[in-house]
Amino acid sequence: MKLLSPKELTNSIIKKISPQGKLAFISTFISGMLIHLYIITHYMLNQDEAHNMYVCMDRTDMGRWAQVYFSKITSDYSLSVVGGIITMLAFAVAAGFLIHALDIKNSVLIVLSGACFVAFPSVTCMMSYTFMTEIFGFSALFACAQIFLVKTIAESLNSERVKIRDMVVPVILAAVCLCISMGLYQAYLSVMLVSMLIIYVKYIAEPAKYKDKNLIQLGIAYVAILGIGTLFYYLAMVLSLKLRNTQLITYMGLDSGASMSVDKLIGGTKGAIKDCIIYLKDKSYVNYNPYVLIGTILAAGIILACIIRVFITNKVYTNILRILLTGFCLVCAPLSFSVIYLISNEVSYHGLMRHVWVLVFIGAASMFEWSMPYFKLNMTRILEWLVVISLVLVTWNYILLDNIAYYNMNFRYQRTVNLCQNVMEMVKHTEDYDSHRPMAFIGRYSKTYVQPEIKELLDFMVGCSGKRAFDEGARNFVPFICNVLGDDIEGVTPEREEELKATSEFEEMAIYPKEGCIRVIDDVTVVKFND
């Protein structure tokens, strides 16, 4: 085997990347840097960031066994510029894999699909958690690498010369990618499943190109990838839990994910379907304003029109196997979008977990290019314009939403700084102030101006909404005051806080900012906010 120099190896890799892949990477990276420039060049703490300006990202107790290893790539410090650039690079590579796997070759659609992928509001939610934003990017990268491998396997199975044993290595590699992606952040399992469905539906719809045997082989490959990948993930998680002498916490029902029962499966299925209906019905990323709603309807309509056209032209309805597989795909669709419900019935989906819905728009571009040979030229042109309009509408409005969220984060950060400064100023002016005495901030300070329109707009964006950087008590006040204001204060444990709340002295205290809202109880300086 010839040893290549770094230059030779680099040139070899670049030559193997298709022009479409290069365009997807470059356009996605540039789009991502421009869209998220504000958060990349600013540093604004949220409720978790106040605790994690420096943190060892060991979240094995949440099933994220791989985080501790990948966080070392950018250090254990929360670095907005470094983390932001690495994240955008990861998303750019991920978009390249995804766009290739979904067979998007039109240069305009490649650029718009990449921009939509990185503008989707889930990315903004991810960027709001500066201390771990690159973790989300790496999870997306491995998820899309798995989709790329699935597409490679699908293409190989269509060859007459391929043998099943030739599929062992790519199946294992795809399973490993699935395992690592889930080990970083479990939500990208949905992206993998929905993308696999898109690829499979295309195979179902073209019996002349893909024989029934190929469909069955690809289905077996899917089951093998998901089964082996899930097994790898479970074994890696169990091993990590043992090595780190910890156990799964109850966060969002994670501790119940290792067990499975018929009742749980039925409950999870109902929950997944209900979640999709609620998400489409309520104010969300797919319908937060009329323009995005129009773009969403266009994208969904294009997907349906393209699939129906190809199915009818190829008379798929005459093949019982393909009818059954189509029905199976329809059932799997809502489950794939909200698959975490099948793992835990107690989960509560939030903005970080919604990136899979970007496939509605990218999927429209993919389905259009796939179905082009089945339409007349003028109809193809009309469909292409509709795809472009859909992508432009949603991407532009997501860019606006992203930056509205960033500005709100800046405002709430400044409000939090001002609140903490005012509180500490009052504390320092009390007669018996002692800087060495521990402090307890009890209750929530809820009296603050908030614009109703902003609240309604950003409520569904975790990490970006809220009146201040945090709304909790001592858990966040103490680290925020220490890290931002520079006052070295000591907090109390939650148990000690509960003891202080039960005292008669606390009951008699006034509520901030009234006189008497600060008192020393059992050698602890207590500040009482609204309950």
Short mmCIF file of C-alpha atoms in Angstrom, two decimals:
data_model
loop_
_atom_site.label_atom_id
_atom_site.label_comp_id
_atom_site.label_asym_id
_atom_site.label_seq_id
_atom_site.Cartn_x
_atom_site.Cartn_y
_atom_site.Cartn_z
CA MET A 1 0.00 0.00 0.00
CA LYS A 2 1.48 3.34 -1.09
CA LEU A 3 2.08 5.90 1.66
CA LEU A 4 0.59 9.24 0.60
CA SER A 5 1.88 12.62 1.68
CA PRO A 6 -0.57 15.02 3.35
CA LYS A 7 -0.89 16.96 0.07
CA GLU A 8 -1.46 13.79 -1.98
CA LEU A 9 -4.04 12.52 0.50
CA THR A 10 -5.87 15.87 0.50
CA ASN A 11 -5.95 16.01 -3.30
CA SER A 12 -7.17 12.41 -3.44
CA ILE A 13 -10.06 13.15 -1.06
CA ILE A 14 -11.04 16.35 -2.89
CA LYS A 15 -11.11 14.54 -6.25
CA LYS A 16 -13.48 11.92 -4.85
CA ILE A 17 -15.98 14.55 -3.70
CA SER A 18 -18.57 15.33 -6.36
CA PRO A 19 -19.09 18.93 -7.54
CA GLN A 20 -22.52 18.79 -5.86
CA GLY A 21 -20.93 17.73 -2.58
CA LYS A 22 -18.43 20.57 -2.72
CA LEU A 23 -21.15 23.09 -3.50
CA ALA A 24 -23.30 21.76 -0.65
CA PHE A 25 -20.41 22.04 1.83
CA ILE A 26 -19.30 25.53 0.81
CA SER A 27 -22.79 27.03 0.53
CA THR A 28 -23.97 25.51 3.82
CA PHE A 29 -20.88 26.68 5.72
CA ILE A 30 -21.09 30.24 4.37
CA SER A 31 -24.85 30.36 5.01
CA GLY A 32 -24.41 29.04 8.54
CA MET A 33 -21.68 31.53 9.41
CA LEU A 34 -23.74 34.46 8.13
CA ILE A 35 -27.05 33.36 9.66
CA HIS A 36 -25.58 32.62 13.09
CA LEU A 37 -22.86 35.30 13.09
CA TYR A 38 -24.46 37.13 16.02
CA ILE A 39 -24.27 34.21 18.44
CA ILE A 40 -20.86 33.11 17.18
CA THR A 41 -19.37 36.54 17.94
CA HIS A 42 -21.29 37.17 21.18
CA TYR A 43 -21.47 35.36 24.49
CA MET A 44 -24.81 35.31 26.30
CA LEU A 45 -25.49 32.93 29.18
CA ASN A 46 -28.71 30.96 29.47
CA GLN A 47 -29.92 28.89 32.44
CA ASP A 48 -27.47 26.04 31.76
CA GLU A 49 -24.59 28.13 30.47
CA ALA A 50 -24.24 29.87 33.84
CA HIS A 51 -23.11 26.52 35.29
CA ASN A 52 -21.10 25.32 32.33
CA MET A 53 -18.65 28.02 31.30
CA TYR A 54 -16.14 25.28 32.06
CA VAL A 55 -17.46 21.75 32.28
CA CYS A 56 -16.45 18.18 31.59
CA MET A 57 -19.15 17.07 29.14
CA ASP A 58 -19.68 13.69 30.77
CA ARG A 59 -23.41 13.07 30.31
CA THR A 60 -23.33 9.30 30.38
CA ASP A 61 -26.16 9.51 32.92
CA MET A 62 -28.35 10.89 30.09
CA GLY A 63 -27.37 8.14 27.66
CA ARG A 64 -24.97 10.48 25.83
CA TRP A 65 -21.88 8.38 26.38
CA ALA A 66 -19.91 9.89 23.46
CA GLN A 67 -20.12 13.54 24.53
CA VAL A 68 -17.17 13.39 26.89
CA TYR A 69 -14.87 12.28 24.06
CA PHE A 70 -16.00 14.64 21.31
CA SER A 71 -16.11 17.67 23.62
CA LYS A 72 -12.32 17.45 23.90
CA ILE A 73 -12.02 18.49 20.25
CA THR A 74 -12.87 22.06 21.26
CA SER A 75 -11.82 21.80 24.95
CA ASP A 76 -14.00 21.85 28.06
CA TYR A 77 -14.38 25.63 27.89
CA SER A 78 -17.42 27.37 26.46
CA LEU A 79 -15.92 29.13 23.44
CA SER A 80 -18.55 30.80 21.24
CA VAL A 81 -16.26 31.53 18.27
CA VAL A 82 -14.38 28.22 18.21
CA GLY A 83 -17.46 26.15 19.00
CA GLY A 84 -19.53 28.10 16.48
CA ILE A 85 -17.08 27.61 13.60
CA ILE A 86 -16.60 23.89 14.38
CA THR A 87 -20.38 23.47 14.55
CA MET A 88 -20.89 25.17 11.19
CA LEU A 89 -18.19 22.97 9.64
CA ALA A 90 -19.91 19.87 11.06
CA PHE A 91 -23.31 20.99 9.72
CA ALA A 92 -21.75 21.75 6.32
CA VAL A 93 -20.28 18.23 6.05
CA ALA A 94 -23.60 16.80 7.29
CA ALA A 95 -25.52 18.75 4.61
CA GLY A 96 -23.11 17.44 1.96
CA PHE A 97 -23.78 13.84 3.01
CA LEU A 98 -27.55 14.43 3.21
CA ILE A 99 -27.88 16.23 -0.13
CA HIS A 100 -25.84 13.52 -1.88
CA ALA A 101 -27.91 10.75 -0.27
CA LEU A 102 -31.16 12.39 -1.37
CA ASP A 103 -29.91 12.83 -4.96
CA ILE A 104 -30.21 16.61 -5.19
CA LYS A 105 -28.06 17.71 -8.15
CA ASN A 106 -29.65 21.01 -9.19
CA SER A 107 -27.17 23.69 -8.07
CA VAL A 108 -29.91 26.17 -7.05
CA LEU A 109 -31.68 23.53 -4.98
CA ILE A 110 -28.38 22.42 -3.41
CA VAL A 111 -27.63 25.95 -2.21
CA LEU A 112 -31.18 26.49 -0.92
CA SER A 113 -31.35 23.05 0.74
CA GLY A 114 -28.05 23.62 2.55
CA ALA A 115 -29.16 27.07 3.70
CA CYS A 116 -32.50 25.68 4.90
CA PHE A 117 -30.74 22.86 6.76
CA VAL A 118 -28.58 25.26 8.76
CA ALA A 119 -31.22 28.02 9.11
CA PHE A 120 -33.81 25.71 10.64
CA PRO A 121 -34.65 27.13 14.11
CA SER A 122 -33.48 23.94 15.84
CA VAL A 123 -29.93 25.03 14.98
CA THR A 124 -30.53 28.35 16.76
CA CYS A 125 -31.73 26.46 19.84
CA MET A 126 -28.53 24.42 19.66
CA MET A 127 -26.37 27.53 19.28
CA SER A 128 -27.93 29.04 22.41
CA TYR A 129 -26.18 26.33 24.45
CA THR A 130 -22.67 27.55 23.62
CA PHE A 131 -20.93 25.09 25.91
CA MET A 132 -22.13 22.09 23.89
CA THR A 133 -23.17 23.41 20.47
CA GLU A 134 -20.46 21.42 18.66
CA ILE A 135 -21.87 18.22 20.19
CA PHE A 136 -25.11 18.81 18.29
CA GLY A 137 -23.14 19.46 15.12
CA PHE A 138 -21.17 16.22 15.44
CA SER A 139 -24.39 14.29 16.11
CA ALA A 140 -25.88 15.70 12.89
CA LEU A 141 -22.68 14.84 11.00
CA PHE A 142 -22.70 11.16 12.03
CA ALA A 143 -26.45 10.92 11.39
CA CYS A 144 -26.04 12.21 7.83
CA ALA A 145 -22.95 10.01 7.31
CA GLN A 146 -25.20 7.06 8.19
CA ILE A 147 -27.75 8.24 5.60
CA PHE A 148 -24.94 8.52 3.02
CA LEU A 149 -23.92 4.91 3.76
CA VAL A 150 -27.54 3.75 3.53
CA LYS A 151 -27.76 5.35 0.07
CA THR A 152 -24.49 3.65 -0.93
CA ILE A 153 -25.88 0.29 0.21
CA ALA A 154 -29.13 0.89 -1.70
CA GLU A 155 -27.24 1.66 -4.91
CA SER A 156 -24.99 -1.37 -4.50
CA LEU A 157 -27.93 -3.74 -4.03
CA ASN A 158 -29.21 -2.71 -7.45
CA SER A 159 -26.11 -4.19 -9.07
CA GLU A 160 -26.35 -7.71 -10.43
CA ARG A 161 -22.80 -8.52 -9.34
CA VAL A 162 -23.19 -7.52 -5.70
CA LYS A 163 -23.17 -10.25 -3.06
CA ILE A 164 -24.72 -10.04 0.38
CA ARG A 165 -21.33 -10.49 2.05
CA ASP A 166 -20.18 -7.31 0.30
CA MET A 167 -22.76 -5.41 2.34
CA VAL A 168 -21.41 -6.46 5.74
CA VAL A 169 -18.80 -3.69 6.05
CA PRO A 170 -21.05 -0.77 4.93
CA VAL A 171 -23.89 -2.06 7.16
CA ILE A 172 -21.54 -2.19 10.15
CA LEU A 173 -20.17 1.29 9.34
CA ALA A 174 -23.72 2.68 9.07
CA ALA A 175 -24.60 1.04 12.42
CA VAL A 176 -21.51 2.59 14.03
CA CYS A 177 -22.48 6.04 12.72
CA LEU A 178 -25.98 5.57 14.16
CA CYS A 179 -24.49 4.48 17.48
CA ILE A 180 -22.15 7.50 17.73
CA SER A 181 -24.84 9.98 16.66
CA MET A 182 -27.19 8.72 19.38
CA GLY A 183 -24.31 8.64 21.86
CA LEU A 184 -23.87 12.36 21.23
CA TYR A 185 -27.54 13.38 21.07
CA GLN A 186 -30.44 10.97 20.61
CA ALA A 187 -32.74 13.28 18.64
CA TYR A 188 -30.94 12.76 15.32
CA LEU A 189 -32.27 9.21 15.20
CA SER A 190 -35.41 10.80 13.69
CA VAL A 191 -33.37 12.42 10.90
CA MET A 192 -31.88 9.03 10.03
CA LEU A 193 -35.24 7.24 10.02
CA VAL A 194 -37.10 9.81 7.91
CA SER A 195 -34.25 9.98 5.38
CA MET A 196 -34.23 6.19 5.12
CA LEU A 197 -37.97 6.27 4.45
CA ILE A 198 -37.48 8.80 1.63
CA ILE A 199 -34.88 6.56 0.00
CA TYR A 200 -37.05 3.47 0.43
CA VAL A 201 -40.18 5.09 -1.04
CA LYS A 202 -38.20 5.91 -4.18
CA TYR A 203 -37.22 2.25 -4.49
CA ILE A 204 -40.82 1.12 -4.01
CA ALA A 205 -42.05 3.47 -6.73
CA GLU A 206 -39.73 2.25 -9.50
CA PRO A 207 -40.17 -1.51 -10.04
CA ALA A 208 -38.42 -1.39 -13.43
CA LYS A 209 -35.19 -0.17 -11.81
CA TYR A 210 -35.40 -1.86 -8.42
CA LYS A 211 -36.67 -5.43 -8.33
CA ASP A 212 -38.75 -6.90 -5.52
CA LYS A 213 -35.62 -8.76 -4.44
CA ASN A 214 -33.76 -5.46 -4.07
CA LEU A 215 -36.58 -4.07 -1.92
CA ILE A 216 -36.45 -7.05 0.43
CA GLN A 217 -32.63 -6.91 0.59
CA LEU A 218 -32.71 -3.18 1.36
CA GLY A 219 -35.36 -3.75 4.02
CA ILE A 220 -33.15 -6.40 5.62
CA ALA A 221 -30.20 -3.99 5.47
CA TYR A 222 -32.33 -1.34 7.20
CA VAL A 223 -33.31 -3.70 9.99
CA ALA A 224 -29.69 -4.81 10.36
CA ILE A 225 -28.41 -1.22 10.56
CA LEU A 226 -31.03 -0.14 13.10
CA GLY A 227 -30.71 -3.33 15.14
CA ILE A 228 -26.90 -3.45 15.21
CA GLY A 229 -26.62 0.32 15.71
CA THR A 230 -29.07 0.27 18.62
CA LEU A 231 -27.25 -2.73 20.13
CA PHE A 232 -23.89 -0.95 19.80
CA TYR A 233 -25.40 2.15 21.43
CA TYR A 234 -26.89 0.15 24.30
CA LEU A 235 -23.66 -1.77 24.95
CA ALA A 236 -21.57 1.42 24.81
CA MET A 237 -23.97 3.13 27.22
CA VAL A 238 -24.01 0.20 29.69
CA LEU A 239 -20.21 -0.04 29.59
CA SER A 240 -19.85 3.72 30.09
CA LEU A 241 -22.27 3.68 33.02
CA LYS A 242 -20.25 0.93 34.68
CA LEU A 243 -16.88 2.57 34.00
CA ARG A 244 -18.10 5.89 35.38
CA ASN A 245 -19.99 4.27 38.26
CA THR A 246 -23.26 6.06 37.53
CA GLN A 247 -26.79 5.32 36.28
CA LEU A 248 -29.38 6.87 33.98
CA ILE A 249 -31.19 9.83 35.49
CA THR A 250 -34.95 10.41 35.27
CA TYR A 251 -34.50 13.33 32.85
CA MET A 252 -37.38 13.09 30.32
CA GLY A 253 -37.90 9.41 31.15
CA LEU A 254 -34.44 8.34 30.01
CA ASP A 255 -34.11 5.80 32.79
CA SER A 256 -37.12 3.87 31.42
CA GLY A 257 -35.68 3.71 27.89
CA ALA A 258 -33.81 0.47 28.51
CA SER A 259 -37.04 -1.45 29.19
CA MET A 260 -39.73 -2.31 26.65
CA SER A 261 -43.25 -3.71 26.89
CA VAL A 262 -46.34 -4.00 24.70
CA ASP A 263 -48.14 -1.28 26.70
CA LYS A 264 -45.15 1.01 26.43
CA LEU A 265 -44.90 0.41 22.68
CA ILE A 266 -48.61 1.15 22.18
CA GLY A 267 -48.38 4.25 24.38
CA GLY A 268 -45.29 5.45 22.53
CA THR A 269 -46.96 4.94 19.14
CA LYS A 270 -49.99 6.96 20.20
CA GLY A 271 -47.74 9.64 21.68
CA ALA A 272 -45.66 9.91 18.50
CA ILE A 273 -48.71 10.28 16.26
CA LYS A 274 -50.33 12.78 18.63
CA ASP A 275 -47.10 14.80 18.81
CA CYS A 276 -46.94 15.11 15.00
CA ILE A 277 -50.57 16.28 14.85
CA ILE A 278 -50.04 18.85 17.63
CA TYR A 279 -46.79 20.06 16.08
CA LEU A 280 -48.45 20.64 12.71
CA LYS A 281 -51.56 22.19 14.26
CA ASP A 282 -50.06 24.51 16.86
CA LYS A 283 -47.65 27.41 16.34
CA SER A 284 -44.34 25.77 15.47
CA TYR A 285 -41.41 25.83 13.07
CA VAL A 286 -43.62 24.69 10.18
CA ASN A 287 -46.38 27.26 10.58
CA TYR A 288 -45.22 30.11 12.79
CA ASN A 289 -46.23 32.71 10.19
CA PRO A 290 -48.27 32.72 6.92
CA TYR A 291 -45.18 32.63 4.69
CA VAL A 292 -43.71 29.57 6.37
CA LEU A 293 -47.14 27.93 6.33
CA ILE A 294 -47.40 28.57 2.57
CA GLY A 295 -43.89 27.15 2.10
CA THR A 296 -44.79 24.10 4.16
CA ILE A 297 -48.00 23.45 2.23
CA LEU A 298 -46.12 23.82 -1.05
CA ALA A 299 -43.40 21.40 0.07
CA ALA A 300 -45.90 18.80 1.30
CA GLY A 301 -47.96 19.16 -1.88
CA ILE A 302 -44.88 18.72 -4.09
CA ILE A 303 -43.85 15.57 -2.22
CA LEU A 304 -47.32 14.04 -2.56
CA ALA A 305 -47.69 15.06 -6.23
CA CYS A 306 -44.31 13.60 -7.17
CA ILE A 307 -44.86 10.31 -5.34
CA ILE A 308 -48.40 9.86 -6.70
CA ARG A 309 -47.27 10.66 -10.26
CA VAL A 310 -44.47 8.09 -10.18
CA PHE A 311 -46.63 5.47 -8.43
CA ILE A 312 -49.41 5.80 -11.02
CA THR A 313 -47.09 5.95 -14.03
CA ASN A 314 -45.26 2.81 -12.90
CA LYS A 315 -48.51 1.06 -11.87
CA VAL A 316 -47.15 0.29 -8.43
CA TYR A 317 -50.72 -0.40 -7.30
CA THR A 318 -50.62 -3.69 -9.22
CA ASN A 319 -47.87 -5.11 -7.02
CA ILE A 320 -49.12 -6.47 -3.67
CA LEU A 321 -45.67 -6.42 -2.04
CA ARG A 322 -45.14 -2.77 -2.92
CA ILE A 323 -48.64 -1.82 -1.76
CA LEU A 324 -47.94 -3.45 1.62
CA LEU A 325 -44.53 -1.77 1.89
CA THR A 326 -46.08 1.60 1.00
CA GLY A 327 -48.63 1.16 3.79
CA PHE A 328 -45.85 0.23 6.18
CA CYS A 329 -43.95 3.41 5.24
CA LEU A 330 -47.07 5.53 5.84
CA VAL A 331 -47.43 4.05 9.33
CA CYS A 332 -43.73 4.54 10.06
CA ALA A 333 -43.67 8.21 8.95
CA PRO A 334 -45.19 9.85 12.08
CA LEU A 335 -43.36 7.37 14.31
CA SER A 336 -40.08 8.34 12.66
CA PHE A 337 -40.62 12.06 13.20
CA SER A 338 -41.21 11.53 16.94
CA VAL A 339 -39.37 8.24 17.47
CA ILE A 340 -38.12 9.16 20.95
CA TYR A 341 -41.68 8.50 22.20
CA LEU A 342 -41.11 4.83 21.43
CA ILE A 343 -38.01 4.90 23.64
CA SER A 344 -39.68 6.81 26.46
CA ASN A 345 -43.39 7.63 26.84
CA GLU A 346 -42.52 10.42 29.29
CA VAL A 347 -40.51 12.49 26.83
CA SER A 348 -41.40 16.11 26.10
CA TYR A 349 -40.25 17.26 22.66
CA HIS A 350 -38.66 20.70 22.41
CA GLY A 351 -36.95 22.81 19.76
CA LEU A 352 -33.61 21.03 19.93
CA MET A 353 -35.28 17.79 18.88
CA ARG A 354 -37.18 19.14 15.87
CA HIS A 355 -34.44 19.34 13.23
CA VAL A 356 -35.97 16.34 11.45
CA TRP A 357 -38.79 18.57 10.12
CA VAL A 358 -36.34 20.30 7.78
CA LEU A 359 -36.65 17.13 5.68
CA VAL A 360 -40.13 18.26 4.65
CA PHE A 361 -38.49 21.06 2.65
CA ILE A 362 -35.30 19.30 1.55
CA GLY A 363 -37.45 16.25 0.80
CA ALA A 364 -39.51 18.35 -1.63
CA ALA A 365 -36.33 19.20 -3.56
CA SER A 366 -35.28 15.54 -3.52
CA MET A 367 -38.65 14.24 -4.69
CA PHE A 368 -38.84 16.85 -7.45
CA GLU A 369 -35.48 15.87 -8.96
CA TRP A 370 -36.32 12.18 -8.66
CA SER A 371 -39.66 12.54 -10.45
CA MET A 372 -38.54 14.93 -13.24
CA PRO A 373 -38.50 12.23 -15.97
CA TYR A 374 -42.18 11.49 -15.25
CA PHE A 375 -43.42 15.04 -16.00
CA LYS A 376 -43.56 17.10 -19.19
CA LEU A 377 -41.02 19.90 -19.55
CA ASN A 378 -43.37 22.79 -18.71
CA MET A 379 -44.73 20.98 -15.66
CA THR A 380 -41.18 20.29 -14.54
CA ARG A 381 -40.37 23.99 -14.76
CA ILE A 382 -43.49 24.88 -12.77
CA LEU A 383 -42.60 22.33 -10.07
CA GLU A 384 -39.03 23.60 -9.89
CA TRP A 385 -40.28 27.15 -9.34
CA LEU A 386 -42.63 25.92 -6.60
CA VAL A 387 -39.77 24.08 -4.87
CA VAL A 388 -37.59 27.20 -5.05
CA ILE A 389 -40.40 29.40 -3.72
CA SER A 390 -41.01 26.97 -0.84
CA LEU A 391 -37.35 26.85 0.14
CA VAL A 392 -36.86 30.62 -0.19
CA LEU A 393 -39.97 31.39 1.87
CA VAL A 394 -39.11 29.11 4.78
CA THR A 395 -35.35 29.77 4.75
CA TRP A 396 -35.66 33.55 4.72
CA ASN A 397 -38.25 33.57 7.48
CA TYR A 398 -36.19 31.12 9.54
CA ILE A 399 -33.21 33.46 9.18
CA LEU A 400 -35.37 36.29 10.54
CA LEU A 401 -36.69 34.10 13.37
CA ASP A 402 -33.15 32.98 14.27
CA ASN A 403 -31.92 36.54 14.62
CA ILE A 404 -35.01 37.70 16.50
CA ALA A 405 -34.22 34.89 18.95
CA TYR A 406 -30.61 36.05 19.27
CA TYR A 407 -31.65 39.63 19.94
CA ASN A 408 -34.10 38.42 22.57
CA MET A 409 -31.29 36.42 24.17
CA ASN A 410 -29.21 39.59 24.30
CA PHE A 411 -32.03 41.61 25.88
CA ARG A 412 -32.82 38.99 28.50
CA TYR A 413 -29.12 38.60 29.28
CA GLN A 414 -28.83 42.35 29.88
CA ARG A 415 -31.99 42.32 32.02
CA THR A 416 -30.50 39.49 34.09
CA VAL A 417 -27.23 41.38 34.57
CA ASN A 418 -29.12 44.49 35.70
CA LEU A 419 -31.31 42.48 38.09
CA CYS A 420 -28.33 40.75 39.69
CA GLN A 421 -26.44 44.05 40.00
CA ASN A 422 -29.42 45.68 41.74
CA VAL A 423 -29.86 42.71 44.09
CA MET A 424 -26.19 42.62 45.06
CA GLU A 425 -26.18 46.37 45.57
CA MET A 426 -29.06 46.01 48.06
CA VAL A 427 -27.34 43.06 49.77
CA LYS A 428 -24.08 44.98 50.21
CA HIS A 429 -25.91 47.91 51.76
CA THR A 430 -27.56 45.87 54.51
CA GLU A 431 -26.23 46.63 57.98
CA ASP A 432 -24.81 43.20 58.81
CA TYR A 433 -23.50 42.30 55.33
CA ASP A 434 -20.68 39.76 55.43
CA SER A 435 -19.10 38.69 52.11
CA HIS A 436 -18.10 35.34 53.66
CA ARG A 437 -21.66 34.42 54.60
CA PRO A 438 -23.45 31.99 52.18
CA MET A 439 -26.45 33.29 50.24
CA ALA A 440 -29.81 31.83 49.26
CA PHE A 441 -32.05 33.31 46.54
CA ILE A 442 -35.53 31.91 47.12
CA GLY A 443 -38.51 32.23 44.79
CA ARG A 444 -38.70 33.66 41.29
CA TYR A 445 -38.54 37.30 40.29
CA SER A 446 -41.41 37.50 37.81
CA LYS A 447 -42.03 41.25 37.63
CA THR A 448 -40.37 42.25 34.39
CA TYR A 449 -41.52 43.72 31.12
CA VAL A 450 -42.03 41.24 28.32
CA GLN A 451 -43.48 41.98 24.89
CA PRO A 452 -46.38 39.53 24.29
CA GLU A 453 -45.58 39.24 20.57
CA ILE A 454 -41.98 38.19 21.32
CA LYS A 455 -43.12 35.68 23.93
CA GLU A 456 -45.62 34.07 21.57
CA LEU A 457 -43.09 33.98 18.74
CA LEU A 458 -40.26 32.35 20.70
CA ASP A 459 -42.12 30.17 23.21
CA PHE A 460 -41.39 27.01 21.23
CA MET A 461 -37.65 27.77 20.95
CA VAL A 462 -35.92 26.18 23.94
CA GLY A 463 -32.84 28.08 25.08
CA CYS A 464 -33.99 31.25 23.30
CA SER A 465 -37.26 32.25 24.99
CA GLY A 466 -37.94 33.67 28.44
CA LYS A 467 -37.86 37.06 30.15
CA ARG A 468 -34.37 36.64 31.53
CA ALA A 469 -31.46 34.25 31.15
CA PHE A 470 -33.03 32.17 33.92
CA ASP A 471 -36.14 32.10 36.08
CA GLU A 472 -34.94 29.84 38.85
CA GLY A 473 -33.54 30.44 42.35
CA ALA A 474 -30.13 29.84 43.88
CA ARG A 475 -29.24 27.25 41.25
CA ASN A 476 -28.64 30.01 38.70
CA PHE A 477 -28.27 33.24 40.66
CA VAL A 478 -25.11 32.14 42.44
CA PRO A 479 -23.05 31.02 39.40
CA PHE A 480 -24.31 33.98 37.33
CA ILE A 481 -23.29 36.50 39.98
CA CYS A 482 -19.92 34.79 40.41
CA ASN A 483 -19.13 34.36 36.71
CA VAL A 484 -20.59 37.59 35.32
CA LEU A 485 -20.52 40.16 38.13
CA GLY A 486 -17.34 38.83 39.69
CA ASP A 487 -18.70 38.67 43.26
CA ASP A 488 -17.35 35.57 45.00
CA ILE A 489 -20.41 34.31 46.84
CA GLU A 490 -21.31 30.86 48.12
CA GLY A 491 -24.70 29.23 47.63
CA VAL A 492 -26.56 26.70 49.74
CA THR A 493 -27.80 23.21 48.91
CA PRO A 494 -31.43 22.67 47.80
CA GLU A 495 -32.07 20.86 51.10
CA ARG A 496 -30.77 23.85 53.09
CA GLU A 497 -32.92 26.16 50.97
CA GLU A 498 -36.03 24.15 51.84
CA GLU A 499 -35.16 24.39 55.54
CA LEU A 500 -34.84 28.17 55.27
CA LYS A 501 -38.20 28.44 53.47
CA ALA A 502 -39.87 26.60 56.36
CA THR A 503 -38.71 29.11 59.00
CA SER A 504 -40.99 31.75 60.50
CA GLU A 505 -38.38 34.44 59.73
CA PHE A 506 -38.69 33.70 56.00
CA GLU A 507 -42.50 33.85 56.17
CA GLU A 508 -42.28 37.33 57.71
CA MET A 509 -39.95 38.69 55.02
CA ALA A 510 -41.10 41.16 52.39
CA ILE A 511 -40.72 40.37 48.68
CA TYR A 512 -37.98 41.95 46.55
CA PRO A 513 -37.53 44.88 45.96
CA LYS A 514 -39.39 46.01 49.09
CA GLU A 515 -37.57 46.86 52.27
CA GLY A 516 -37.13 43.74 54.39
CA CYS A 517 -36.64 41.38 51.43
CA ILE A 518 -33.10 40.60 52.64
CA ARG A 519 -32.48 38.97 56.02
CA VAL A 520 -29.87 36.82 57.71
CA ILE A 521 -31.40 33.51 58.81
CA ASP A 522 -29.25 30.87 60.53
CA ASP A 523 -26.08 32.60 59.30
CA VAL A 524 -27.32 32.62 55.65
CA THR A 525 -28.10 35.82 53.75
CA VAL A 526 -31.56 35.19 52.29
CA VAL A 527 -33.09 37.19 49.41
CA LYS A 528 -36.82 36.57 48.93
CA PHE A 529 -38.36 36.91 45.46
CA ASN A 530 -41.90 36.29 44.26
CA ASP A 531 -43.02 32.69 44.73
#
